[in-house]
Coordinates of C-alpha atoms in Angstrom, one line a residue:
Chain A
X1 CA -29.2 52.8 28.5
X2 CA -27.5 49.5 29.0
X3 CA -29.4 48.1 26.0
X4 CA -29.4 44.8 28.0
X5 CA -32.3 42.2 27.6
X6 CA -32.8 39.7 30.2
X7 CA -34.5 36.4 28.9
X8 CA -35.7 33.6 31.4
X9 CA -35.5 30.2 30.0
X10 CA -37.1 27.1 31.9
X11 CA -35.9 23.4 31.7
X12 CA -39.1 21.4 31.4
X13 CA -40.1 17.7 30.3
X14 CA -39.7 17.6 26.5
X15 CA -43.0 18.3 24.8
X16 CA -42.8 14.8 22.9
X17 CA -42.6 12.6 26.1
X18 CA -45.6 10.8 27.3
X19 CA -46.1 12.1 31.0
X20 CA -46.4 9.5 33.6
X21 CA -47.7 10.1 37.1
X22 CA -45.4 9.0 40.2
X23 CA -47.1 6.0 41.9
X24 CA -47.3 8.0 45.2
X25 CA -49.2 10.6 43.4
X26 CA -46.8 13.6 44.5
X27 CA -45.8 14.5 41.0
X28 CA -44.8 13.3 37.6
X29 CA -41.8 11.1 36.8
X30 CA -38.9 13.2 35.9
X31 CA -35.8 10.7 36.4
X32 CA -34.3 9.5 33.2
X33 CA -37.0 11.5 31.2
X34 CA -35.9 13.7 28.4
X35 CA -36.0 17.4 29.2
X36 CA -35.4 20.5 27.0
X37 CA -36.0 24.2 26.8
X38 CA -39.6 25.3 27.3
X39 CA -40.9 26.0 23.6
X40 CA -42.1 29.4 24.5
X41 CA -38.7 30.2 26.1
X42 CA -37.0 29.4 22.8
X43 CA -39.3 31.9 21.1
X44 CA -38.3 34.4 23.8
X45 CA -34.7 33.7 23.2
X46 CA -35.1 34.0 19.4
X47 CA -36.8 37.4 19.9
X48 CA -33.9 38.9 22.0
X49 CA -31.3 37.5 19.7
X50 CA -33.1 39.1 16.7
X51 CA -33.4 42.5 18.7
X52 CA -29.4 42.3 19.2
X53 CA -29.0 41.5 15.4
X54 CA -31.0 44.5 14.5
X55 CA -28.8 46.5 16.9
X56 CA -31.9 47.6 18.9
X57 CA -30.3 46.0 22.0
X58 CA -26.6 45.5 22.9
X59 CA -26.6 42.3 25.1
X60 CA -28.7 39.3 25.6
X61 CA -28.4 37.6 29.1
X62 CA -30.2 34.5 29.7
X63 CA -31.3 33.3 33.1
X64 CA -32.3 29.8 34.4
X65 CA -33.4 28.9 37.8
X66 CA -33.0 25.2 38.8
X67 CA -30.4 22.5 39.5
X68 CA -27.2 21.7 37.9
X69 CA -28.9 20.5 34.5
X70 CA -30.5 23.9 34.1
X71 CA -27.0 24.8 32.6
X72 CA -27.7 22.7 29.5
X73 CA -30.6 24.9 28.9
X74 CA -28.7 28.1 29.3
X75 CA -26.1 26.6 26.8
X76 CA -28.8 25.9 24.3
X77 CA -29.6 29.7 24.6
X78 CA -26.0 30.6 24.2
X79 CA -25.8 28.5 21.1
X80 CA -28.7 30.4 19.6
X81 CA -26.9 33.7 20.1
X82 CA -27.3 34.9 23.7
X83 CA -24.2 36.6 25.1
X84 CA -23.9 35.0 28.5
X85 CA -25.7 33.2 31.1
X86 CA -26.7 33.3 34.8
X87 CA -27.5 30.0 36.5
X88 CA -29.5 30.5 39.7
X89 CA -28.9 27.4 41.8
X90 CA -32.1 25.9 43.1
X91 CA -32.1 22.3 44.0
X92 CA -33.8 19.6 46.2
X93 CA -36.9 20.6 48.0
X94 CA -36.5 24.3 46.9
X95 CA -36.9 23.2 43.5
X96 CA -39.7 21.0 43.9
X97 CA -41.7 24.0 45.4
X98 CA -40.2 26.6 42.9
X99 CA -42.9 28.4 41.2
X100 CA -43.8 31.8 39.5
X101 CA -43.8 33.9 42.7
X102 CA -40.2 32.8 43.6
X103 CA -39.0 33.1 40.0
X104 CA -40.4 36.4 39.4
X105 CA -38.7 37.7 42.7
X106 CA -35.4 36.3 41.2
X107 CA -35.9 37.9 37.9
X108 CA -36.9 41.3 39.4
X109 CA -33.8 41.2 41.5
X110 CA -31.6 40.3 38.4
X111 CA -33.1 42.8 36.3
X112 CA -32.0 45.6 38.8
X113 CA -28.7 44.1 39.4
X114 CA -27.9 43.7 35.6
X115 CA -29.7 47.0 34.8
X116 CA -31.8 45.4 32.2
X117 CA -34.0 47.4 29.7
X118 CA -36.2 44.6 28.8
X119 CA -37.2 41.2 30.2
X120 CA -38.6 38.6 27.7
X121 CA -40.1 35.4 28.9
X122 CA -42.2 32.7 27.4
X123 CA -45.9 33.2 28.0
X124 CA -46.1 30.0 30.2
X125 CA -44.2 26.8 30.7
X126 CA -45.6 23.6 29.2
X127 CA -45.2 21.7 32.5
X128 CA -47.3 23.9 34.9
X129 CA -49.0 26.0 32.3
X130 CA -49.1 28.8 35.1
X131 CA -48.7 31.8 32.8
X132 CA -47.9 34.0 35.8
X133 CA -44.2 34.7 36.0
X134 CA -44.1 37.6 33.4
X135 CA -47.0 39.3 35.0
X136 CA -45.7 39.0 38.5
X137 CA -42.1 40.3 37.5
X138 CA -43.6 43.2 35.9
X139 CA -45.7 43.9 39.1
X140 CA -42.8 43.6 41.3
X141 CA -40.6 45.9 39.1
X142 CA -43.6 48.2 38.5
X143 CA -42.8 47.9 34.9
X144 CA -45.4 47.7 32.2
X145 CA -46.0 44.4 30.5
X146 CA -46.6 43.2 27.0
X147 CA -48.0 39.5 27.3
X148 CA -49.1 36.9 24.8
X149 CA -47.0 38.9 22.3
X150 CA -47.2 37.9 18.6
X151 CA -45.4 40.8 17.2
X152 CA -42.9 43.2 19.1
X153 CA -41.5 46.6 17.5
X154 CA -39.1 48.7 19.3
X155 CA -40.0 52.4 18.7
X156 CA -38.6 55.7 19.6
X157 CA -41.2 56.4 22.3
X158 CA -41.8 52.8 23.6
X159 CA -42.6 49.3 22.4
X160 CA -45.5 48.5 20.1
X161 CA -46.9 45.0 21.2
X162 CA -49.5 43.2 19.3
X163 CA -51.2 40.7 21.7
X164 CA -53.0 37.5 21.0
X165 CA -56.2 37.7 23.0
X166 CA -59.4 35.6 22.9
X167 CA -61.2 38.1 20.6
X168 CA -58.4 38.4 18.2
X169 CA -55.4 40.9 18.3
X170 CA -54.9 43.8 20.5
X171 CA -52.3 46.4 19.9
X172 CA -50.7 48.3 22.7
X173 CA -47.9 50.7 23.4
X174 CA -45.8 50.6 26.4
X175 CA -42.8 52.5 27.7
X176 CA -39.6 50.9 28.7
X177 CA -38.3 49.3 30.7
X178 CA -40.8 46.6 30.2
X179 CA -41.6 42.9 30.6
X180 CA -42.7 41.0 27.3
X181 CA -44.1 37.4 27.2
X182 CA -43.7 35.5 24.0
X183 CA -46.7 33.7 22.3
X184 CA -46.5 30.9 19.6
X185 CA -46.5 33.3 16.6
X186 CA -43.9 35.8 17.7
X187 CA -41.4 34.1 15.7
X188 CA -39.8 30.7 14.4
X189 CA -36.7 29.8 16.7
X190 CA -33.5 29.1 14.8
X191 CA -31.6 26.1 15.0
X192 CA -28.1 26.5 16.9
X193 CA -25.6 26.0 14.2
X194 CA -22.6 23.6 14.9
X195 CA -20.2 26.5 14.8
X196 CA -22.3 28.3 17.5
X197 CA -22.7 25.4 19.6
X198 CA -18.8 25.1 19.6
X199 CA -18.6 28.9 20.3
X200 CA -21.1 28.7 23.2
X201 CA -18.7 26.6 25.2
X202 CA -16.5 29.7 25.6
X203 CA -19.5 32.1 26.7
X204 CA -19.6 32.7 30.6
X205 CA -22.4 31.2 32.8
X206 CA -22.3 33.0 36.3
X207 CA -23.5 30.9 39.4
X208 CA -25.8 32.8 41.7
X209 CA -27.7 31.8 44.8
X210 CA -31.2 32.9 45.6
X211 CA -29.9 34.2 49.0
X212 CA -27.4 36.4 47.2
X213 CA -30.2 38.2 45.6
X214 CA -32.0 38.5 48.9
X215 CA -34.9 36.2 47.7
X216 CA -37.0 34.1 50.0
X217 CA -37.9 30.8 48.1
X218 CA -40.5 29.8 50.6
X219 CA -43.7 28.6 48.7
X220 CA -47.1 29.7 49.8
X221 CA -48.6 26.4 47.9
X222 CA -48.6 22.9 48.8
X223 CA -49.4 20.2 46.2
X224 CA -51.8 17.8 47.7
X225 CA -52.1 15.2 44.9
X226 CA -51.3 14.7 41.3
X227 CA -53.6 12.5 39.2
X228 CA -53.8 11.5 35.6
X229 CA -56.8 13.0 33.6
X230 CA -59.9 10.7 33.6
X231 CA -59.5 8.0 30.9
X232 CA -61.8 8.9 28.1
X233 CA -64.9 6.8 28.2
X234 CA -66.4 4.9 25.2
X235 CA -69.2 6.6 23.6
X236 CA -72.7 5.2 23.0
X237 CA -74.6 4.9 19.8
X238 CA -78.4 5.8 19.8
X239 CA -80.9 5.1 17.2
X240 CA -83.4 8.2 17.5
X241 CA -83.4 11.7 19.0
X242 CA -85.9 10.6 21.6
X243 CA -83.4 8.0 22.6
X244 CA -80.7 10.7 23.0
X245 CA -82.9 12.8 25.2
X246 CA -83.9 10.0 27.4
X247 CA -80.3 8.9 27.8
X248 CA -79.3 12.5 28.6
X249 CA -82.1 12.7 31.2
X250 CA -81.0 9.4 32.9
X251 CA -77.5 10.8 33.1
X252 CA -78.7 13.8 34.8
X253 CA -77.3 16.0 31.9
X254 CA -80.8 17.7 31.1
Chain B
X1 CA -15.2 6.0 23.6
X2 CA -18.8 4.8 24.2
X3 CA -22.1 6.2 23.3
X4 CA -23.0 6.7 27.0
X5 CA -19.9 8.7 27.6
X6 CA -20.5 11.5 25.0
X7 CA -19.3 14.8 26.0
X8 CA -21.7 17.8 26.3
X9 CA -20.7 19.1 23.1
X10 CA -21.0 15.8 21.3
X11 CA -24.5 15.5 22.8
X12 CA -25.3 19.0 21.5
X13 CA -24.0 18.1 18.1
X14 CA -26.0 15.0 18.0
X15 CA -29.2 16.8 19.1
X16 CA -28.9 19.4 16.3
X17 CA -28.3 16.8 13.7
X18 CA -31.3 14.7 15.2
X19 CA -33.7 17.7 15.3
X20 CA -32.7 18.6 11.8
X21 CA -33.1 15.0 10.6
X22 CA -36.5 14.6 12.1
X23 CA -37.9 18.1 11.3
X24 CA -36.4 19.0 8.0
X25 CA -35.5 15.8 6.1
X26 CA -38.2 13.2 7.1
X27 CA -41.1 15.2 6.0
X28 CA -39.7 15.3 2.4
X29 CA -37.6 12.3 2.0
X30 CA -40.4 10.1 0.3
X31 CA -41.2 12.9 -2.1
X32 CA -37.4 13.2 -3.0
X33 CA -37.2 9.4 -3.4
X34 CA -40.3 9.5 -6.0
X35 CA -39.0 12.3 -7.9
X36 CA -35.3 11.7 -7.7
X37 CA -34.9 15.3 -7.7
X38 CA -31.5 16.5 -6.1
X39 CA -32.4 17.8 -2.4
X40 CA -30.4 20.9 -2.7
X41 CA -32.8 22.9 -0.3
X42 CA -32.1 20.3 2.4
X43 CA -28.3 20.4 1.7
X44 CA -28.0 24.1 1.6
X45 CA -29.9 24.2 5.1
X46 CA -27.6 21.6 6.5
X47 CA -24.7 23.5 5.2
X48 CA -25.9 26.6 7.0
X49 CA -26.1 24.7 10.1
X50 CA -22.7 23.6 9.9
X51 CA -23.7 19.8 9.5
X52 CA -21.7 19.2 6.4
X53 CA -18.0 19.6 5.5
X54 CA -17.2 18.7 9.1
X55 CA -13.8 17.4 8.3
X56 CA -12.4 20.5 6.7
X57 CA -9.8 21.9 9.1
X58 CA -10.4 25.1 11.0
X59 CA -7.8 27.1 9.2
X60 CA -9.8 26.8 6.0
X61 CA -12.9 27.7 7.4
X62 CA -14.3 24.3 8.5
X63 CA -15.0 22.9 11.9
X64 CA -12.1 20.4 12.1
X65 CA -14.4 17.9 13.7
X66 CA -13.1 14.5 14.9
X67 CA -14.1 11.5 12.8
X68 CA -15.9 10.3 15.8
X69 CA -17.9 13.6 16.1
X70 CA -18.9 13.7 12.5
X71 CA -20.1 10.0 12.6
X72 CA -22.4 10.9 15.3
X73 CA -23.9 13.5 12.9
X74 CA -24.0 11.2 10.1
X75 CA -25.8 8.6 12.0
X76 CA -28.4 11.0 12.9
X77 CA -28.9 12.5 9.2
X78 CA -28.8 9.0 7.7
X79 CA -31.7 7.9 10.0
X80 CA -33.9 10.4 8.2
X81 CA -32.8 9.6 4.6
X82 CA -29.6 7.9 3.3
X83 CA -30.1 9.4 -0.2
X84 CA -29.7 12.8 1.2
X85 CA -27.0 12.0 3.5
X86 CA -25.0 10.3 0.8
X87 CA -25.2 13.5 -1.2
X88 CA -23.6 15.2 1.7
X89 CA -21.2 12.6 2.6
X90 CA -19.9 12.5 -0.9
X91 CA -18.5 15.9 -0.1
X92 CA -16.3 14.3 2.5
X93 CA -15.1 11.6 0.3
X94 CA -14.2 14.0 -2.4
X95 CA -12.4 16.5 0.1
X96 CA -10.5 13.7 1.9
X97 CA -7.6 13.4 -0.6
X98 CA -7.1 17.1 -0.5
X99 CA -7.5 17.2 3.3
X100 CA -4.8 14.3 3.7
X101 CA -2.6 15.1 0.7
X102 CA -3.1 18.7 -0.5
X103 CA -0.6 21.6 0.0
X104 CA -1.8 24.8 1.7
X105 CA -2.5 26.6 -1.6
X106 CA -4.6 23.8 -2.8
X107 CA -6.5 23.5 0.5
X108 CA -7.0 27.2 0.6
X109 CA -8.4 27.1 -2.9
X110 CA -10.6 24.0 -2.9
X111 CA -11.4 23.3 0.7
X112 CA -12.0 27.2 1.5
X113 CA -14.6 27.5 -1.2
X114 CA -16.6 24.7 0.3
X115 CA -17.1 26.7 3.4
X116 CA -17.9 30.0 1.7
X117 CA -20.8 28.7 -0.4
X118 CA -22.7 25.6 -0.3
X119 CA -20.9 23.8 -3.0
X120 CA -20.5 20.0 -3.9
X121 CA -17.7 18.1 -4.8
X122 CA -16.7 14.4 -5.9
X123 CA -14.6 11.5 -5.7
X124 CA -13.9 10.5 -9.3
X125 CA -12.2 7.1 -9.4
X126 CA -14.5 4.3 -10.6
X127 CA -14.8 3.5 -14.3
X128 CA -17.3 1.4 -16.4
X129 CA -14.6 -1.4 -16.6
X130 CA -13.0 -1.1 -13.0
X131 CA -14.6 -0.6 -9.6
X132 CA -13.0 -2.9 -7.0
X133 CA -10.0 -3.3 -9.2
X134 CA -8.8 0.3 -8.9
X135 CA -5.4 -0.4 -10.2
X136 CA -7.0 -1.4 -13.5
X137 CA -8.4 2.0 -14.4
X138 CA -7.8 3.2 -17.8
X139 CA -8.0 7.1 -17.6
X140 CA -5.0 8.4 -18.8
X141 CA -3.2 11.6 -17.9
X142 CA -0.3 12.7 -20.0
X143 CA 2.1 15.5 -19.2
X144 CA 2.1 18.1 -21.8
X145 CA 4.1 21.4 -21.0
X146 CA 2.7 22.6 -17.7
X147 CA -0.5 20.7 -17.9
X148 CA -1.7 17.2 -17.9
X149 CA -4.1 16.1 -20.5
X150 CA -6.7 13.6 -19.5
X151 CA -8.8 11.2 -21.5
X152 CA -11.0 8.7 -20.1
X153 CA -14.3 7.6 -18.7
X154 CA -15.7 7.6 -15.0
X155 CA -18.8 6.0 -13.7
X156 CA -21.1 6.0 -10.8
X157 CA -19.7 9.3 -9.5
X158 CA -22.0 10.5 -6.8
X159 CA -22.6 14.3 -7.1
X160 CA -21.1 13.9 -10.8
X161 CA -23.7 16.3 -12.0
X162 CA -23.4 18.8 -9.2
X163 CA -19.9 19.0 -8.2
X164 CA -17.9 22.3 -8.5
X165 CA -14.7 20.2 -8.6
X166 CA -13.6 16.5 -8.7
X167 CA -10.9 14.5 -7.1
X168 CA -9.7 12.6 -10.0
X169 CA -7.4 9.4 -10.2
X170 CA -5.8 8.8 -13.6
X171 CA -2.9 6.7 -14.9
X172 CA 0.2 8.6 -15.5
X173 CA 2.7 5.8 -16.0
X174 CA 1.7 3.8 -19.2
X175 CA 4.2 0.9 -18.5
X176 CA 2.0 -2.1 -17.4
X177 CA 4.8 -3.3 -15.1
X178 CA 4.8 -0.3 -13.2
X179 CA 3.4 -1.1 -9.7
X180 CA 0.1 0.4 -8.7
X181 CA 1.8 2.5 -6.0
X182 CA 3.8 4.5 -8.6
X183 CA 1.5 4.4 -11.6
X184 CA -1.3 6.8 -10.6
X185 CA -1.8 10.5 -10.0
X186 CA -4.4 12.3 -8.0
X187 CA -5.7 15.5 -9.4
X188 CA -8.0 18.2 -8.4
X189 CA -10.2 19.1 -11.4
X190 CA -12.5 22.1 -11.8
X191 CA -15.8 20.9 -13.0
X192 CA -16.1 23.5 -15.7
X193 CA -12.8 22.5 -17.4
X194 CA -13.5 22.2 -21.2
X195 CA -13.7 18.7 -22.3
X196 CA -15.7 17.4 -19.3
X197 CA -18.8 15.8 -20.3
X198 CA -21.3 14.9 -17.5
X199 CA -23.5 12.0 -18.5
X200 CA -27.1 11.6 -17.6
X201 CA -28.5 11.2 -14.0
X202 CA -28.6 7.3 -13.5
X203 CA -31.9 5.9 -12.2
X204 CA -30.9 3.5 -9.3
X205 CA -32.6 1.2 -6.9
X206 CA -32.3 3.3 -4.0
X207 CA -30.9 6.4 -2.5
X208 CA -32.7 8.0 -5.6
X209 CA -32.3 11.6 -5.0
X210 CA -28.5 11.3 -4.8
X211 CA -27.0 12.3 -8.1
X212 CA -24.9 9.5 -9.9
X213 CA -23.6 9.9 -13.2
X214 CA -21.0 8.9 -15.8
X215 CA -18.3 11.6 -16.7
X216 CA -16.2 11.5 -19.8
X217 CA -12.9 13.3 -20.0
X218 CA -12.0 14.5 -23.5
X219 CA -8.4 16.2 -23.8
X220 CA -9.2 17.8 -20.3
X221 CA -6.0 20.1 -19.4
X222 CA -5.3 20.1 -15.6
X223 CA -2.6 22.6 -14.5
X224 CA 0.3 20.9 -12.7
X225 CA -0.6 22.9 -9.6
X226 CA -3.6 20.5 -9.2
X227 CA -1.4 17.5 -8.8
X228 CA -1.8 16.2 -5.1
X229 CA 1.7 15.6 -3.7
X230 CA 3.4 14.6 -6.8
X231 CA 3.1 12.4 -10.1
X232 CA 2.7 8.8 -9.2
X233 CA 1.6 9.3 -5.6
X234 CA -2.3 9.0 -6.4
X235 CA -2.9 5.3 -5.7
X236 CA -2.1 5.8 -1.9
X237 CA -4.0 9.1 -1.7
X238 CA -7.0 7.5 -3.1
X239 CA -6.9 4.5 -0.7
X240 CA -5.8 6.6 2.3
X241 CA -9.0 8.5 2.1
X242 CA -11.1 5.4 2.9
X243 CA -9.6 5.0 6.4
X244 CA -11.3 8.4 7.2
X245 CA -14.5 7.8 5.2
X246 CA -15.5 4.3 5.8
X247 CA -16.3 4.9 9.5
X248 CA -18.9 7.7 8.4
X249 CA -20.3 5.3 5.8
X250 CA -20.7 2.5 8.4
X251 CA -22.4 5.3 10.5
X252 CA -24.8 5.9 7.7
X253 CA -25.7 2.3 7.4
X254 CA -26.2 2.2 11.1
X255 CA -28.5 5.1 11.0
X256 CA -30.6 3.4 8.3
X257 CA -30.7 0.3 10.4
X258 CA -31.7 2.1 13.6
X259 CA -34.6 3.8 11.5
X260 CA -35.7 0.4 10.2
X261 CA -35.7 -1.0 13.9
X262 CA -37.7 1.9 15.2
X263 CA -40.3 1.8 12.5
X264 CA -40.7 -2.0 12.9
X265 CA -40.8 -1.8 16.7
X266 CA -43.6 0.9 16.6
X267 CA -45.6 -1.0 14.2
X268 CA -45.3 -4.2 16.1
X269 CA -46.4 -2.7 19.2
X270 CA -49.6 -1.4 17.5
X271 CA -50.6 -4.1 15.0
X272 CA -52.7 -6.8 16.4
X273 CA -53.1 -10.3 15.2
X274 CA -54.5 -13.5 16.9
X275 CA -55.7 -11.5 19.9
X276 CA -52.5 -9.5 20.7
X277 CA -50.1 -7.0 19.4
X278 CA -47.6 -8.7 17.1
X279 CA -44.7 -7.8 19.3
X280 CA -46.0 -10.2 21.7
X281 CA -45.7 -13.1 19.4
X282 CA -42.2 -14.5 20.0
X283 CA -41.6 -15.0 16.5
X284 CA -41.7 -11.3 16.0
X285 CA -40.1 -10.2 19.1
X286 CA -37.1 -12.5 18.3
X287 CA -36.8 -10.9 14.9
X288 CA -36.8 -7.4 16.7
X289 CA -34.4 -8.5 19.1
X290 CA -31.9 -9.6 16.5
X291 CA -32.4 -6.4 14.6
X292 CA -31.5 -4.6 18.0
X293 CA -28.4 -6.9 18.3
X294 CA -27.1 -5.8 15.1
X295 CA -27.7 -2.2 15.3
X296 CA -25.9 -2.0 18.7
X297 CA -23.0 -3.8 17.4
X298 CA -22.7 -1.8 14.3
X299 CA -22.7 1.4 16.2
X300 CA -20.0 0.1 18.5
X301 CA -18.0 -0.9 15.4
X302 CA -18.1 2.4 13.8
X303 CA -17.4 4.1 16.9
X304 CA -14.2 2.0 17.5
X305 CA -13.1 2.6 13.8
X306 CA -13.6 6.4 14.2
X307 CA -12.0 6.6 17.6
X308 CA -8.7 4.6 16.4
X309 CA -8.2 7.1 13.5
X310 CA -8.9 10.0 15.7
X311 CA -6.2 8.8 18.2
X312 CA -3.7 8.9 15.3
X313 CA -3.5 5.1 14.9
X314 CA -3.9 3.2 11.4
X315 CA -7.4 2.1 11.7
X316 CA -7.8 0.1 8.4
X317 CA -8.8 -3.2 10.2
X318 CA -11.5 -1.5 12.1
X319 CA -12.7 0.8 9.5
X320 CA -13.1 -2.2 7.1
X321 CA -15.0 -4.5 9.8
X322 CA -17.2 -1.6 10.6
X323 CA -18.2 -0.9 7.1
X324 CA -18.6 -4.4 6.1
X325 CA -20.6 -5.4 9.2
X326 CA -22.9 -2.2 9.0
X327 CA -23.6 -2.6 5.3
X328 CA -24.6 -6.3 5.8
X329 CA -26.8 -5.7 8.9
X330 CA -28.3 -2.5 7.4
X331 CA -29.7 -4.8 4.5
X332 CA -30.7 -7.6 6.9
X333 CA -32.4 -5.2 9.3
X334 CA -34.2 -3.3 6.7
X335 CA -35.5 -6.5 5.0
X336 CA -36.6 -7.8 8.4
X337 CA -38.4 -4.5 9.0
X338 CA -40.2 -5.1 5.9
X339 CA -41.1 -8.5 7.1
X340 CA -42.6 -7.3 10.4
X341 CA -44.7 -4.9 8.5
X342 CA -46.1 -7.7 6.4
X343 CA -48.0 -6.8 3.3
X344 CA -47.8 -3.1 4.4
X345 CA -44.1 -3.4 4.3
X346 CA -44.1 -4.1 0.6
X347 CA -46.2 -0.9 0.0
X348 CA -44.8 2.6 -0.7
X349 CA -47.1 4.2 1.7
X350 CA -45.2 2.7 4.6
X351 CA -41.5 3.9 5.0
X352 CA -39.8 0.5 5.1
X353 CA -39.5 -0.5 1.6
X354 CA -37.5 2.5 0.9
X355 CA -35.1 1.5 3.6
X356 CA -34.6 -1.8 1.9
X357 CA -34.0 -0.3 -1.4
X358 CA -31.6 2.2 0.1
X359 CA -29.6 -0.2 2.0
X360 CA -28.3 -2.3 -0.7
X361 CA -25.7 0.1 -1.9
X362 CA -24.0 0.0 1.5
X363 CA -22.6 -3.6 0.5
X364 CA -21.4 -2.2 -2.7
X365 CA -20.0 1.5 -2.7
X366 CA -16.8 2.6 -0.7
X367 CA -15.5 -0.9 -1.2
X368 CA -17.6 -3.9 -1.7
X369 CA -18.6 -6.3 0.9
X370 CA -16.0 -8.7 -0.7
X371 CA -13.4 -6.2 -0.9
X372 CA -13.7 -5.5 2.7
X373 CA -13.5 -9.2 3.5
X374 CA -10.1 -9.2 1.3
X375 CA -8.8 -6.3 3.5
X376 CA -9.9 -7.8 6.7
X377 CA -8.3 -11.1 6.0
X378 CA -5.1 -9.5 4.9
X379 CA -4.9 -7.3 8.1
X380 CA -6.1 -10.3 10.2
X381 CA -3.2 -12.5 8.8
X382 CA -0.9 -9.6 9.2
X383 CA -1.2 -9.8 13.0
X384 CA -0.2 -13.5 12.9
X385 CA 2.9 -13.4 10.8
X386 CA 6.1 -12.8 12.7

């Protein structure tokens, strides 16, 4: 048992930024825009570091797939307490079409290479809201999955996961190795302290290419067009219920 | 140096400080200002993150940050609340004499403890009768056996009621003809030494959550081991600290000014009058443009002064310019922010009146605006004399 947990972190546009669509409708503007670690990935890192602090896991390895700047995201995770990082270099056109299928193939390959017992990911990224990578990674590895986790406890015979579902909370028990995806209430991510930021500089980040892992990055999806959501129209005030019904009929709503 | 050429590590430090300032300090700043309560929970959190005591060398458990790096952090924290930030900065001021003049035993004892627990310290020089005229302080220290016995009154001591220890300046040579450079001694004094009477918390115009007090020394005994360097060396130590602490104070004033600029700008883009956003009226946009000029220049000034001292050069000229300029513009920019807000600016429901009240002290403490001008003119002429 290596006691190794692999955490995936994604570099996304910062949650506070106002998103703008590119004039050619091919995507959103990313140049010069503030980026940070996906909030759910922060929660994943925090959970992994906590497991290590409780001595339930021995090593936290953090992975990010993307261009040069993804290393900043890895450094943030190292400053939060991860032990080392792996930067899977994906840039240019490959990066534009990088999606859950490709990332899950990369993570599955790395999990085998690194002999990981546990993979913790954010439940979804705030840019594409796919909510697929965790599930696909588990399927590729044929590992059980505990998704939308709001509580995780490592027990002798497996992992107890409390999941946030539409109807409330669901508790399941899964065996290891396993994939977990973090939901909002799993924990509150810590600040990286100044001394840890300094220490993180000395931690190693390995560079890996997808080809080295035998992963084909070809996408099966093609983005046709990106548009802003429709502008919210002004409402209309009516005097009586009859007025309301007739207006709704006119608009073809009833 | 230059803001756009920060190293990755400097950017990370700045991001940490900014996140802490926006998420932890800003939400509670107004409440602390109203109550005047000491913001210890905030200070403790900042301490846990390593955001204060940055100047303490690594051998004594500190981070040994450069003055430049600590200024970056200071500006971010001051953006949120200069009252809280001053309480934190007062630690740096109190520690600086020990950092520059302490021996190994003194550093281990008094700096070491600051990194082991969230303790405060204070710089105890000003008196009711002497602020700018430090050479005129009356607190007396008399050598008796292996101790010094101190009597006197200090005033406006930041962290006075919260400090674990003080840096104290007292007169050891009673001869009025003795030059200032030989007449004073710097001491480290444990705050629980018998004879120290801490006065009431003073109610000030701004930075109200910061703890400012008068302190009376009545036959307080200080062991000779707590003398910095030697008897008579105090004045130079007390003044030497400022070359390192004036850049961060300037950074603090800049942080306040940046906040005022941001608040005023956001308001101007939303508030409408005469058919358009007030930002589109040139009278208002010109006010904001001048505010922006001042903030950018203040930032460049403190960064230059910090960089100079980090390079190992005497930075008195630049430190004085930075502190004088930043203090002045902080007041101008905060006042302008209130003006941009109009009637709302005068009201406590909006954040800018606090900024205006908080800004004033930057023209007074750490060397008044007038003293800075004395220093700058002296340094300036010094370059011309052959």
